[in-house]
Coordinates of C-alpha atoms and ligand atoms in Angstrom, one line a residue:
M599 CA -0.2 -0.1 0.0
S600 CA 1.4 3.5 -0.6
D601 CA 0.4 6.4 1.5
I602 CA 1.1 10.1 1.6
L603 CA 1.9 11.8 4.5
L604 CA 0.9 15.5 4.5
R605 CA 3.5 18.0 6.0
D606 CA 4.7 21.6 4.9
K607 CA 7.7 20.8 3.1
T608 CA 8.5 24.4 2.3
A609 CA 12.3 23.9 2.8
S610 CA 12.5 21.5 -0.2
R611 CA 10.7 23.8 -2.8
D612 CA 14.1 23.5 -4.8
V613 CA 13.6 20.7 -7.4
D614 CA 12.4 20.7 -10.8
S615 CA 8.7 21.5 -11.5
P616 CA 7.0 18.1 -12.6
A617 CA 6.6 19.1 -16.2
V618 CA 10.4 19.4 -16.3
V619 CA 11.1 16.4 -14.0
N620 CA 9.4 14.1 -16.7
R621 CA 11.1 15.1 -19.8
K622 CA 14.6 15.0 -20.7
T623 CA 15.2 18.7 -21.6
D624 CA 18.3 20.4 -23.2
A625 CA 18.4 22.5 -20.0
N626 CA 18.9 19.7 -17.9
I627 CA 21.1 17.7 -20.3
R628 CA 23.6 20.8 -20.2
N629 CA 23.2 21.4 -16.6
P630 CA 22.4 18.1 -14.8
K631 CA 21.0 17.8 -11.3
K632 CA 23.3 16.0 -8.9
I633 CA 22.2 13.1 -7.2
F634 CA 24.4 11.7 -4.1
I635 CA 23.5 8.0 -2.9
K636 CA 24.9 6.4 -0.1
T637 CA 24.6 2.8 0.2
Y638 CA 24.4 0.5 3.2
G639 CA 24.2 -3.2 3.6
C640 CA 23.9 -6.1 1.0
Q641 CA 25.0 -6.3 -2.5
M642 CA 21.3 -6.2 -3.1
N643 CA 21.4 -2.4 -2.1
V644 CA 24.6 -1.8 -4.3
Y645 CA 22.5 -3.3 -7.5
D646 CA 19.4 -1.1 -6.1
S647 CA 21.6 2.0 -5.8
E648 CA 22.8 1.8 -9.4
R649 CA 19.3 1.0 -10.8
M650 CA 18.1 4.4 -8.9
A651 CA 20.8 6.2 -10.8
D652 CA 19.9 4.6 -13.9
V653 CA 16.1 5.4 -13.6
L654 CA 17.0 9.1 -12.7
S655 CA 19.4 9.4 -15.6
P656 CA 16.9 10.0 -18.4
I657 CA 15.5 12.7 -16.4
G658 CA 18.7 14.9 -16.0
Y659 CA 20.3 13.4 -12.9
A660 CA 24.0 12.7 -12.9
P661 CA 25.8 11.0 -9.7
V662 CA 28.0 12.9 -7.5
D663 CA 30.6 11.8 -4.9
V664 CA 29.8 14.0 -2.1
P665 CA 26.4 15.3 -0.6
D666 CA 27.2 19.0 -0.2
D667 CA 26.1 20.2 -3.8
A668 CA 23.5 17.5 -4.5
D669 CA 20.1 18.2 -5.4
L670 CA 18.8 14.9 -4.4
V671 CA 20.5 12.8 -1.4
V672 CA 19.4 9.4 -1.2
L673 CA 20.6 7.1 1.8
N674 CA 19.9 3.4 0.6
T675 CA 19.7 1.8 4.2
C676 CA 20.0 -1.7 5.8
H677 CA 18.1 -2.9 8.8
I678 CA 19.9 -6.2 9.4
R679 CA 21.6 -5.3 12.7
E680 CA 20.8 -2.6 15.0
K681 CA 23.9 -0.5 14.4
A682 CA 22.9 -0.6 10.9
A683 CA 19.6 1.2 11.5
E684 CA 21.1 3.4 13.6
K685 CA 23.5 4.8 11.2
V686 CA 20.7 6.3 9.1
Y687 CA 19.6 9.0 11.9
S688 CA 23.2 10.0 12.4
E689 CA 23.7 10.5 8.8
L690 CA 20.3 12.5 8.4
G691 CA 21.5 14.6 11.1
R692 CA 24.8 15.4 9.2
I693 CA 22.5 15.9 6.0
R694 CA 20.0 18.2 7.8
K695 CA 22.8 20.6 8.7
L696 CA 24.1 20.5 5.1
K697 CA 20.7 21.3 4.0
E698 CA 20.1 24.3 6.2
A699 CA 23.4 25.6 5.6
K700 CA 22.8 25.6 1.9
L701 CA 19.3 27.4 2.6
R702 CA 20.8 29.9 4.8
A703 CA 23.5 30.6 2.0
G704 CA 20.7 31.6 -0.1
R705 CA 21.2 28.3 -2.3
P706 CA 18.5 25.7 -3.2
G707 CA 18.3 23.0 -0.5
M708 CA 18.0 19.5 -1.5
T709 CA 15.6 16.7 -1.4
V710 CA 16.3 14.1 0.9
A711 CA 15.1 10.3 0.3
V712 CA 15.5 7.3 2.6
A713 CA 15.4 4.1 0.6
G714 CA 16.1 0.5 1.2
C715 CA 15.1 -1.8 4.2
V716 CA 15.0 0.8 7.0
A717 CA 12.5 2.7 5.0
Q718 CA 10.3 -0.2 4.6
A719 CA 10.6 -1.3 7.9
E720 CA 10.3 2.2 9.8
G721 CA 8.9 4.5 7.2
D722 CA 6.2 6.1 9.2
E723 CA 8.9 6.6 12.2
I724 CA 11.5 8.1 9.8
M725 CA 8.8 10.8 8.5
R726 CA 7.9 11.4 12.1
R727 CA 11.6 11.8 13.6
A728 CA 13.4 13.3 10.9
P729 CA 11.5 16.1 9.2
V730 CA 14.6 16.8 6.8
V731 CA 13.2 13.6 4.9
D732 CA 11.0 14.5 1.8
M733 CA 10.7 10.9 0.7
V734 CA 10.7 7.4 2.1
L735 CA 10.8 4.6 -0.4
G736 CA 10.9 0.7 0.2
P737 CA 13.0 -1.4 -1.9
Q738 CA 10.4 -2.4 -4.3
T739 CA 9.3 1.1 -5.7
Y740 CA 12.2 2.5 -6.9
H741 CA 10.9 2.6 -10.4
K742 CA 8.8 5.1 -9.3
L743 CA 11.2 7.6 -8.4
P744 CA 10.5 10.4 -11.0
E745 CA 6.7 10.3 -10.1
M746 CA 7.7 10.6 -6.5
I747 CA 10.0 13.3 -7.1
A748 CA 7.2 15.1 -9.0
R749 CA 4.6 14.6 -6.3
V750 CA 7.2 16.1 -3.5
T751 CA 7.8 19.2 -5.8
R752 CA 4.1 19.7 -6.6
D753 CA 2.4 19.2 -3.7
Q754 CA 5.3 20.2 -1.0
D755 CA 4.3 17.1 1.1
G756 CA 6.4 14.1 2.2
V757 CA 5.7 11.0 0.1
L758 CA 6.1 7.6 1.8
E759 CA 6.1 4.5 -0.7
T760 CA 6.3 1.1 0.5
D761 CA 4.4 -1.1 -2.2
F762 CA 5.6 -4.7 -2.2
D763 CA 5.4 -5.6 -5.9
T764 CA 8.9 -6.7 -6.7
L765 CA 8.0 -8.0 -10.2
E766 CA 6.2 -4.7 -11.0
K767 CA 9.6 -3.0 -10.0
F768 CA 11.8 -5.1 -12.4
D769 CA 9.1 -4.9 -15.4
N770 CA 9.6 -1.0 -15.1
L771 CA 13.3 -0.5 -14.5
P772 CA 15.0 0.9 -17.5
A773 CA 16.7 -1.6 -19.8
T774 CA 19.8 0.5 -19.8
R775 CA 22.4 0.5 -17.2
N776 CA 25.5 2.5 -16.8
P777 CA 28.0 0.1 -14.8
K778 CA 31.0 1.7 -13.4
G779 CA 33.4 -1.1 -14.0
Y780 CA 34.2 -4.2 -15.5
S781 CA 32.4 -6.3 -12.7
A782 CA 28.6 -5.8 -12.1
F783 CA 25.9 -7.3 -9.9
L784 CA 22.7 -8.4 -11.2
T785 CA 19.6 -9.2 -9.3
V786 CA 18.1 -12.6 -10.5
Q787 CA 16.2 -13.3 -7.3
E788 CA 14.6 -11.0 -4.5
G789 CA 12.9 -11.7 -1.3
C790 CA 12.8 -14.4 1.3
D791 CA 10.2 -17.0 2.6
K792 CA 12.7 -18.6 4.9
F793 CA 11.8 -16.7 8.1
C794 CA 15.1 -17.4 10.0
T795 CA 14.3 -16.3 13.5
F796 CA 16.7 -13.7 14.1
C797 CA 16.3 -12.0 10.4
V798 CA 14.4 -9.0 9.1
V799 CA 14.7 -9.5 5.4
P800 CA 11.4 -11.5 4.9
Y801 CA 9.8 -8.5 6.4
T802 CA 11.6 -5.7 4.4
R803 CA 12.1 -7.6 1.0
G804 CA 8.8 -9.4 1.0
A805 CA 8.3 -12.9 -0.6
E806 CA 10.8 -14.6 -2.7
I807 CA 10.4 -13.8 -6.3
S808 CA 12.5 -14.9 -9.4
R809 CA 13.0 -12.8 -12.5
S810 CA 12.4 -14.3 -15.9
V811 CA 15.5 -15.6 -17.9
E812 CA 14.6 -13.5 -20.7
Q813 CA 14.9 -10.4 -18.4
V814 CA 18.0 -11.6 -16.7
V815 CA 19.7 -12.6 -20.2
A816 CA 18.9 -9.4 -21.8
E817 CA 20.5 -7.3 -18.9
A818 CA 23.6 -9.5 -18.9
R819 CA 23.9 -9.2 -22.5
H820 CA 23.6 -5.1 -22.1
L821 CA 26.2 -5.3 -19.2
A822 CA 28.6 -7.3 -21.7
C823 CA 27.9 -4.7 -24.4
K824 CA 29.1 -2.1 -21.9
G825 CA 32.6 -3.9 -21.1
V826 CA 31.6 -5.8 -18.0
R827 CA 33.4 -9.0 -17.7
E828 CA 32.4 -10.3 -14.5
I829 CA 29.0 -10.8 -13.4
T830 CA 27.6 -11.7 -10.1
L831 CA 24.1 -13.3 -9.9
I832 CA 22.7 -12.0 -6.6
G833 CA 19.4 -12.7 -4.4
Q834 CA 18.8 -13.1 -0.8
N835 CA 18.5 -16.6 -1.6
V836 CA 20.1 -16.8 -5.0
N837 CA 20.0 -20.6 -5.4
A838 CA 16.2 -20.8 -4.8
Y839 CA 16.2 -19.2 -8.3
H840 CA 13.5 -20.8 -10.3
A841 CA 11.6 -19.7 -13.6
V842 CA 9.8 -21.7 -16.5
H843 CA 11.6 -21.2 -19.7
D844 CA 10.6 -22.7 -23.0
G845 CA 8.3 -24.9 -21.1
A846 CA 11.1 -26.3 -18.8
D847 CA 11.9 -25.7 -15.2
W848 CA 15.1 -23.7 -14.8
G849 CA 17.2 -23.4 -11.7
L850 CA 20.3 -21.1 -11.1
G851 CA 22.3 -23.8 -12.4
E852 CA 20.5 -23.7 -15.7
L853 CA 20.5 -19.9 -15.7
I854 CA 24.3 -19.9 -14.9
Q855 CA 25.1 -21.9 -18.0
H856 CA 22.8 -19.8 -20.1
V857 CA 24.5 -16.4 -18.9
A858 CA 28.1 -18.2 -19.5
G859 CA 27.2 -18.6 -23.1
I860 CA 27.0 -14.7 -23.4
G861 CA 29.8 -13.5 -25.5
G862 CA 32.2 -11.1 -23.3
I863 CA 31.2 -12.4 -20.1
D864 CA 34.3 -14.1 -18.7
R865 CA 33.5 -14.6 -15.2
I866 CA 30.2 -15.5 -13.1
R867 CA 29.7 -15.7 -9.5
F868 CA 26.4 -15.9 -7.4
T869 CA 25.4 -15.0 -3.9
T870 CA 23.9 -15.6 -1.2
S871 CA 23.1 -19.3 -1.2
H872 CA 21.1 -21.2 1.4
P873 CA 22.2 -24.6 2.2
R874 CA 18.8 -26.0 1.9
D875 CA 18.5 -25.0 -1.9
M876 CA 21.9 -26.0 -2.9
D877 CA 20.8 -28.9 -5.2
D878 CA 22.7 -31.5 -7.2
G879 CA 22.0 -29.7 -10.5
L880 CA 23.8 -26.4 -9.2
I881 CA 26.8 -28.5 -7.7
R882 CA 27.2 -30.2 -11.0
V883 CA 27.3 -26.6 -12.5
L884 CA 29.8 -25.6 -10.1
G885 CA 31.9 -28.6 -11.2
D886 CA 31.4 -28.2 -15.1
E887 CA 31.4 -24.5 -15.7
E888 CA 34.8 -23.0 -16.1
K889 CA 33.3 -19.5 -16.2
L890 CA 32.0 -19.9 -12.7
M891 CA 34.5 -18.9 -10.2
P892 CA 35.6 -21.3 -7.7
Y893 CA 34.4 -19.2 -4.5
L894 CA 31.3 -20.2 -2.7
H895 CA 29.6 -18.1 0.2
L896 CA 27.2 -20.5 1.8
P897 CA 26.2 -19.5 5.3
I898 CA 25.6 -21.9 8.3
Q899 CA 25.3 -19.3 11.2
S900 CA 26.0 -22.0 13.9
G901 CA 27.7 -25.3 14.1
S902 CA 24.9 -26.3 17.2
D903 CA 21.8 -28.3 15.9
K904 CA 19.9 -26.8 18.9
I905 CA 20.6 -23.4 17.6
L906 CA 20.0 -24.2 14.0
R907 CA 16.6 -25.6 15.0
A908 CA 16.0 -22.3 17.1
M909 CA 17.0 -20.3 14.1
N910 CA 14.4 -21.9 12.0
R911 CA 17.5 -22.9 9.5
G912 CA 15.8 -26.0 8.4
H913 CA 19.1 -28.1 8.3
T914 CA 21.4 -29.8 10.7
Y915 CA 25.3 -29.3 10.9
A916 CA 25.9 -32.8 9.5
H917 CA 23.8 -31.8 6.7
Y918 CA 25.9 -28.8 5.9
R919 CA 29.2 -30.7 6.2
D920 CA 27.9 -33.6 3.8
L921 CA 26.9 -30.9 1.3
I922 CA 30.4 -29.1 1.6
G923 CA 31.9 -32.4 1.1
R924 CA 29.8 -33.3 -2.1
I925 CA 30.7 -29.7 -3.2
R926 CA 34.4 -29.9 -2.7
E927 CA 34.3 -33.5 -4.3
T928 CA 32.9 -31.8 -7.6
R929 CA 34.9 -28.7 -7.4
P930 CA 38.0 -29.5 -5.5
D931 CA 39.6 -25.8 -5.8
I932 CA 36.6 -24.3 -4.4
A933 CA 37.1 -21.5 -1.7
L934 CA 34.4 -21.3 0.9
S935 CA 33.0 -18.4 2.7
G936 CA 30.3 -18.2 5.3
D937 CA 28.3 -16.1 7.9
F938 CA 28.1 -16.7 11.6
I939 CA 26.0 -15.3 14.4
V940 CA 27.1 -15.5 18.0
G941 CA 25.1 -15.2 20.9
F942 CA 21.6 -16.3 19.6
P943 CA 19.2 -16.6 22.4
G944 CA 19.9 -19.8 24.4
E945 CA 23.6 -20.4 23.0
T946 CA 25.7 -22.0 25.6
D947 CA 29.2 -22.4 25.9
L948 CA 28.6 -25.8 24.6
D949 CA 26.7 -24.5 21.7
F950 CA 29.3 -22.1 20.8
E951 CA 32.2 -25.0 21.1
Q952 CA 30.1 -26.5 18.1
T953 CA 30.3 -23.5 16.1
M954 CA 34.1 -23.4 16.5
K955 CA 34.5 -27.2 15.9
C956 CA 32.2 -26.7 12.8
V957 CA 34.8 -23.8 11.5
A958 CA 37.9 -25.7 12.5
E959 CA 36.2 -28.9 10.3
I960 CA 35.0 -27.1 7.4
G961 CA 37.9 -24.5 6.9
Y962 CA 36.9 -21.0 5.5
A963 CA 38.9 -18.9 3.0
A964 CA 36.6 -15.8 4.1
S965 CA 33.9 -14.9 6.5
F966 CA 31.5 -12.7 7.9
S967 CA 30.6 -13.0 11.8
F968 CA 28.4 -11.0 13.9
K969 CA 26.9 -10.7 17.3
Y970 CA 23.3 -11.6 17.4
S971 CA 21.4 -8.2 17.3
V972 CA 17.8 -8.3 18.5
R973 CA 15.4 -7.2 15.7
P974 CA 12.1 -5.8 16.6
G975 CA 9.1 -8.1 15.1
T976 CA 11.5 -11.2 14.6
P977 CA 10.9 -14.4 16.6
G978 CA 14.1 -14.3 18.1
A979 CA 13.4 -11.0 19.9
S980 CA 11.0 -12.4 22.4
M981 CA 13.0 -15.6 22.9
P982 CA 14.2 -16.5 26.4
C983 CA 17.8 -16.7 27.6
Q984 CA 19.2 -13.8 25.7
V985 CA 22.9 -13.9 25.8
P986 CA 24.8 -11.1 27.7
E987 CA 26.7 -8.7 25.5
D988 CA 30.2 -9.1 27.2
V989 CA 29.6 -13.2 26.5
K990 CA 28.7 -12.2 23.0
Q991 CA 31.9 -10.1 22.7
Q992 CA 34.0 -12.8 24.0
R993 CA 32.7 -15.4 21.6
L994 CA 33.1 -13.3 18.6
Q995 CA 36.7 -12.6 19.4
A996 CA 37.3 -16.3 19.7
L997 CA 35.4 -16.8 16.5
Q998 CA 37.2 -14.2 14.4
N999 CA 40.4 -15.1 15.8
L1000 CA 40.1 -18.8 14.3
L1001 CA 38.2 -17.6 11.1
Y1002 CA 40.8 -14.9 10.4
S1003 CA 43.9 -17.4 11.0
Q1004 CA 42.2 -19.6 8.4
Q1005 CA 41.7 -16.7 5.9
T1006 CA 45.2 -15.8 6.4
V1007 CA 46.5 -19.5 5.7
F1008 CA 44.2 -19.8 2.8
N1009 CA 45.6 -16.4 1.1
K1010 CA 49.5 -17.5 1.9
S1011 CA 48.5 -20.8 0.4
L1012 CA 48.7 -18.9 -2.8
I1013 CA 51.9 -17.5 -2.8
G1014 CA 54.1 -18.6 -5.8
R1015 CA 50.8 -19.3 -7.7
K1016 CA 49.7 -17.7 -10.8
L1017 CA 46.3 -16.4 -10.8
N1018 CA 44.1 -14.6 -13.3
I1019 CA 43.3 -11.2 -12.0
L1020 CA 40.4 -9.2 -13.5
V1021 CA 42.0 -5.6 -13.5
E1022 CA 39.2 -3.4 -11.8
D1023 CA 41.1 0.1 -11.3
S1024 CA 44.3 1.7 -10.3
G1025 CA 45.8 1.0 -6.9
R1026 CA 46.9 3.5 -4.4
Q1027 CA 50.3 3.7 -5.2
D1028 CA 51.5 5.2 -8.4
G1029 CA 51.8 2.8 -11.4
Q1030 CA 49.8 0.2 -9.4
L1031 CA 47.0 -1.7 -10.5
F1032 CA 43.8 -3.6 -8.2
G1033 CA 42.1 -6.5 -9.5
R1034 CA 40.3 -9.5 -8.0
S1035 CA 41.5 -13.1 -7.9
P1036 CA 39.2 -16.1 -9.0
Y1037 CA 38.9 -16.5 -5.1
L1038 CA 37.8 -12.7 -4.7
Q1039 CA 40.9 -11.5 -2.8
G1040 CA 41.8 -8.0 -3.7
T1041 CA 45.1 -8.3 -5.6
H1042 CA 47.6 -5.5 -6.0
F1043 CA 50.6 -5.4 -8.9
Y1044 CA 52.3 -3.0 -11.1
G1045 CA 51.5 -2.6 -14.6
D1046 CA 50.2 -0.4 -17.3
V1047 CA 46.7 1.6 -16.7
N1048 CA 45.7 0.3 -20.2
L1049 CA 45.5 -3.2 -18.5
K1050 CA 42.2 -2.1 -16.9
G1051 CA 39.2 -4.5 -18.0
R1052 CA 41.6 -7.2 -18.9
I1053 CA 42.2 -10.8 -17.2
M1054 CA 46.0 -11.0 -16.8
P1055 CA 48.1 -13.8 -15.0
V1056 CA 49.9 -12.6 -12.0
T1057 CA 52.2 -14.7 -9.9
I1058 CA 51.3 -14.0 -6.2
A1059 CA 54.2 -12.8 -4.1
D1060 CA 52.9 -12.1 -0.9
A1061 CA 49.7 -12.4 1.1
G1062 CA 48.2 -11.0 4.2
K1063 CA 44.7 -11.5 6.0
N1064 CA 42.7 -9.2 3.4
S1065 CA 44.6 -8.9 0.2
L1066 CA 47.3 -10.5 -2.1
T1067 CA 50.4 -8.7 -3.8
G1068 CA 51.9 -10.3 -7.1
V1069 CA 53.7 -9.4 -10.2
L1070 CA 52.7 -9.8 -14.0
A1071 CA 53.3 -13.3 -14.9
Ligands
SAH842 N1 20.0 -14.8 3.1 C1 21.3 -15.0 3.5 C2 21.8 -14.1 4.6 C3 21.2 -12.6 4.6 S1 21.6 -11.4 5.7 C4 21.3 -16.4 4.5 O1 20.4 -17.0 4.5 O2 22.4 -16.8 4.7 C5 23.4 -11.6 6.0 C6 23.9 -12.0 7.3 O3 23.6 -11.2 8.3 C7 23.2 -13.3 7.6 O4 23.9 -14.6 7.2 C8 23.5 -13.4 9.3 O5 24.8 -14.0 9.5 C9 23.8 -11.9 9.6 N2 22.6 -11.6 10.2 C10 21.2 -11.3 9.8 N3 20.2 -11.1 10.7 C11 21.2 -10.6 11.9 C12 21.0 -10.4 13.2 N4 19.4 -10.3 13.8 N5 21.9 -10.5 14.2 C13 23.3 -10.5 13.7 N6 23.6 -10.9 12.4 C14 22.6 -11.2 11.4
SF4_843 FE1 17.4 -13.9 6.5 FE2 17.3 -16.6 6.6 FE3 16.0 -15.3 4.4 FE4 18.6 -15.4 4.8 S1 17.5 -17.3 4.7 S2 17.5 -13.6 4.3 S3 19.2 -15.2 7.0 S4 15.3 -15.3 7.0
F3S844 FE1 20.2 -4.9 4.8 FE2 17.9 -5.2 3.5 FE3 20.5 -6.2 2.6 S1 18.2 -5.5 5.5 S2 21.4 -6.9 4.6 S3 20.0 -4.2 2.9 S4 18.3 -7.1 2.2

């Protein structure tokens, strides 16, 4: 349901009139409006932020790197943990000061929009708590941005849009994209039906949907035409992807193989997968498809069956371990990464030890680990036996010590190896280049700037916890 909150927004009478907003005029091509988008959270938000810029480009908005002179500021927010959500309000405080300073100096102010998962979860509260905000827009409404800007301008009212029709969004986003580099995200699946008891995503992103094969392939071809060589297919449960294509049921495996057939696309990745949806077809493709990079993010969250049950993950540790065994048999060079939560309600020392044992047994090349954060409205929030903060902190420390040492050992195991690096950008030092290895590690080496966009063999000379360095082979 969309909703309009009436409020005097005199301070934001600074954007184009609706007639101008809806048309690409010579004036705004010559003198583009500036849009600043700040992105928090996951890859889905990174993709969405790019798409917001794509939606606004035909009506004369060009992206800028700092908010100071922007005509439109968008905060694309994340609600996954309490800290992530809090950041929005502190950032809004800074934006308010910027806007007030501009108005005091007699310059046009700025339109301020809050998008993303906090917008979806707390839209009304944002409107109430932060009068600087002109627009609140949920993740499924970005195709309506021009219309919302027009409404704010015309009516001087705050606009709150939290419709939930994901397919409508994808049907209405522009066909063109303006990728920034040689690697791009492509959303193929959005939303989640799994309802893990700690997680807000099913509430902020809605039910699981998959985009059609035609749409995904058209977007991938377009990216290839724009020089993109690596595509990461993304979804909250990307391996739950399913679609009917030419009368047949397609899963993520079939989709990957199809995308791999597109000329110009040399590398494919996918994230985030759920252990329950990791089927044999996809595992086979992991073994067969050379363009698929040997890196898999497969979160387990906890090594304790009791905690996995309380989290509603729908599988046991043994299931996960067997799954990893089969994946490694099929693709022996695969590097694994995972997500972990410590201090979920009811987690005892013994449960935590089982998580440590899981990490020791499985072995991770990379990881993301978090203290459990109580999220309002999720079942975990009202569970008994919440774990005290200091215990969570100690457990996180111990877990990260183990995970980071595994990561360092993995990175160092690559010293002396020749890896193909997709050169994405210049490095910090003069003459230095930056790219990504097949295992996703950032890699620095010296070389000609013309190598950007190429996949180059690099011999790894040194490795730390977070990155590699090497020399052109
Ligand atoms: N769909 C993915 C995860 C999406 S959220 C999956 O099922 O694995 C990304 C990660 O954030 C999760 O894997 C989890 O480790 C972490 N996370 C989610 N909710 C959290 C919470 N309430 N507290 C702490 N970490 C959380
Ligand atoms: Fe959240 Fe679980 Fe869905 Fe992942 S599978 S998005 S953790 S509810
Ligand atoms: Fe955050 Fe929403 Fe992604 S809550 S992790 S931005 S799906």
